[in-house]
XYZ file of C-alpha atoms in Angstrom:
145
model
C -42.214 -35.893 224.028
C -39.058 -34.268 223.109
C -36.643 -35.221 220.233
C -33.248 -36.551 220.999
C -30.319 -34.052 219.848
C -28.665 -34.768 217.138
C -25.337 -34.887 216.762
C -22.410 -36.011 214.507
C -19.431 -37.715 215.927
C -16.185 -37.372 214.104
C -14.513 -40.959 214.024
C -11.291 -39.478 212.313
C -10.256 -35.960 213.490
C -8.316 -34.646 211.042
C -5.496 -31.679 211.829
C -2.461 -30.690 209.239
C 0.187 -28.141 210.081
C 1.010 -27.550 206.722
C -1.590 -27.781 203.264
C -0.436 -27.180 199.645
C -3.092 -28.387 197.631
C -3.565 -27.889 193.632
C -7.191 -28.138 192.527
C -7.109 -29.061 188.799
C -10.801 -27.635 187.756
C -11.593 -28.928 184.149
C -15.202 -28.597 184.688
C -18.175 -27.593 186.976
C -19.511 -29.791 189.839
C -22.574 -28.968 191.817
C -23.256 -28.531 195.538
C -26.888 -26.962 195.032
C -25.963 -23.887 192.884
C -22.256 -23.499 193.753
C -19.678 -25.021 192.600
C -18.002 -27.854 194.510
C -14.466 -26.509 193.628
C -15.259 -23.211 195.070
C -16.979 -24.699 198.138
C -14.287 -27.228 198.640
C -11.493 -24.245 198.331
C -13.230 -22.263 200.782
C -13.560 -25.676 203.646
C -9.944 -26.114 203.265
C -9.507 -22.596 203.909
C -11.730 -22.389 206.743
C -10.142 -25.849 208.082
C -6.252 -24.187 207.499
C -7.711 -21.219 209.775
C -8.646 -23.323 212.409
C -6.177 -25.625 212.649
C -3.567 -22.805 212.298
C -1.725 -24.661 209.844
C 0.495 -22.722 206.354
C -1.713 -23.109 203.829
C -0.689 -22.446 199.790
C -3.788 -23.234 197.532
C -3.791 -22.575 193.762
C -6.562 -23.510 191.735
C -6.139 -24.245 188.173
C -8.937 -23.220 185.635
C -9.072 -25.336 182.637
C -11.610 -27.114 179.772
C -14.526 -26.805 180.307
C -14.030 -24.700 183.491
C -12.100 -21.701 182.322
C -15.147 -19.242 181.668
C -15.478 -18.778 185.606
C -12.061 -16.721 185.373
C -14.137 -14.154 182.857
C -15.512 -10.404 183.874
C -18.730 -9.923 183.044
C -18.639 -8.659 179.576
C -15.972 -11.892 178.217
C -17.906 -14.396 180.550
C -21.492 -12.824 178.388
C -19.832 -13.412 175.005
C -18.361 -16.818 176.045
C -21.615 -17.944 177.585
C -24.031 -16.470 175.260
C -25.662 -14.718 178.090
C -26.012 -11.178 179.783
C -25.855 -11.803 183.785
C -22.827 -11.237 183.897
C -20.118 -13.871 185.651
C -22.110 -15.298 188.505
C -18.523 -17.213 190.241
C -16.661 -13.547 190.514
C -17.399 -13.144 193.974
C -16.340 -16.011 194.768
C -13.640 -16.108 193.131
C -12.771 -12.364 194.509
C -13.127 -13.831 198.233
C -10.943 -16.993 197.461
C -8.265 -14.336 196.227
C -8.581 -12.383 199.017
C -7.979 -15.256 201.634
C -4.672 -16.523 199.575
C -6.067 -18.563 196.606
C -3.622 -18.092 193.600
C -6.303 -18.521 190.916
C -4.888 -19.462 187.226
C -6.263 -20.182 184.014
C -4.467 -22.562 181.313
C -3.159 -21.041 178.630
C -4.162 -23.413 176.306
C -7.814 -22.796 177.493
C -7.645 -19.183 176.729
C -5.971 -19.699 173.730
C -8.509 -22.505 172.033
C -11.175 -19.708 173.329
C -9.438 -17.189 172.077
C -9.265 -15.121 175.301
C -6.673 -12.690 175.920
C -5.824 -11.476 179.681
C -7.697 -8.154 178.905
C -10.723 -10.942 179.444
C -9.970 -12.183 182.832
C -11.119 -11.003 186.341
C -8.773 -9.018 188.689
C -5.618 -11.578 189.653
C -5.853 -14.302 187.844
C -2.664 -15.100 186.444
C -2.098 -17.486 183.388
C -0.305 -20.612 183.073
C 1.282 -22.372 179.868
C -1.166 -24.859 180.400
C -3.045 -27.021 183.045
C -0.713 -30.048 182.799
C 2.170 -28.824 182.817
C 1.534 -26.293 185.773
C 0.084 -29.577 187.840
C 2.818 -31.337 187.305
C 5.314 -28.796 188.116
C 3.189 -28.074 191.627
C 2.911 -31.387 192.855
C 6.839 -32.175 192.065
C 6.993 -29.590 194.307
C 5.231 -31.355 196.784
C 1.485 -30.022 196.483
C -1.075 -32.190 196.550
C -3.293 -32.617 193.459
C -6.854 -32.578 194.168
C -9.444 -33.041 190.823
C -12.747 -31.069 190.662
């Protein structure tokens, strides 16, 4: 007896020519071990791709989220660990694809982390809030992770 195939049917095709999305992350949400953001940043990236549409993504570090922007030796201190910072190459890849990665300002500075702290091209805002709400009066969409 053999097994019918199975097979998803997509109800609601979905195709943009143009995606500006913000992704506010204030904390971590799990798809297995990685992070939802991060896995949701790369689907839109991979869905931009394909549908050959201008994509501008920024993602927003903030809260209880901000220690993902950390090289290894902050993100030890900060985590009370010595792995190192697990999300770099992630992060690294979303960079290299066009993800303008931030941190809020007012995360580093109730941490007390200075830029000398942060990965390779992550820039900093004045703070999450404000940098949201500048984006999406520019017409980004505001997605929350």
């Amino acid at each position: 007896m053999t097994t019918p195939a199975r097979t998803l049917h997509i109800d609601i095709p979905v195709k943009l020519t143009d995606v500006s999305i913000v992704f506010s992350i204030g904390a971590l949400a799990f798809e297995g071990d990685l992070p939802a953001s991060l896995f949701h940043l790369q689907l839109i990236i991979d869905d931009a791709a394909t549908w050959g549409a201008r994509s501008d993504l920024v993602a927003v570090f903030h809260t209880n989220a901000g220690h993902v922007t950390l090289h290894d030796q902050a993100y030890d201190g900060n985590r009370n660990i010595a792995t190192g910072n697990p999300y770099k190459g992630l992060l690294a890849g979303l960079v290299q694809r066009g993800v303008r990665v931030e941190l809020c300002g007012a995360t580093a500075k109730a941490h007390g982390w200075v830029n000398a702290d942060l990965l390779p091209d992550i820039k900093v805002n004045t703070d999450a809030m404000a940098r949201t709400t500048q984006l999406v009066q520019q017409g980004f969409v505001k997605m929350t992770e």
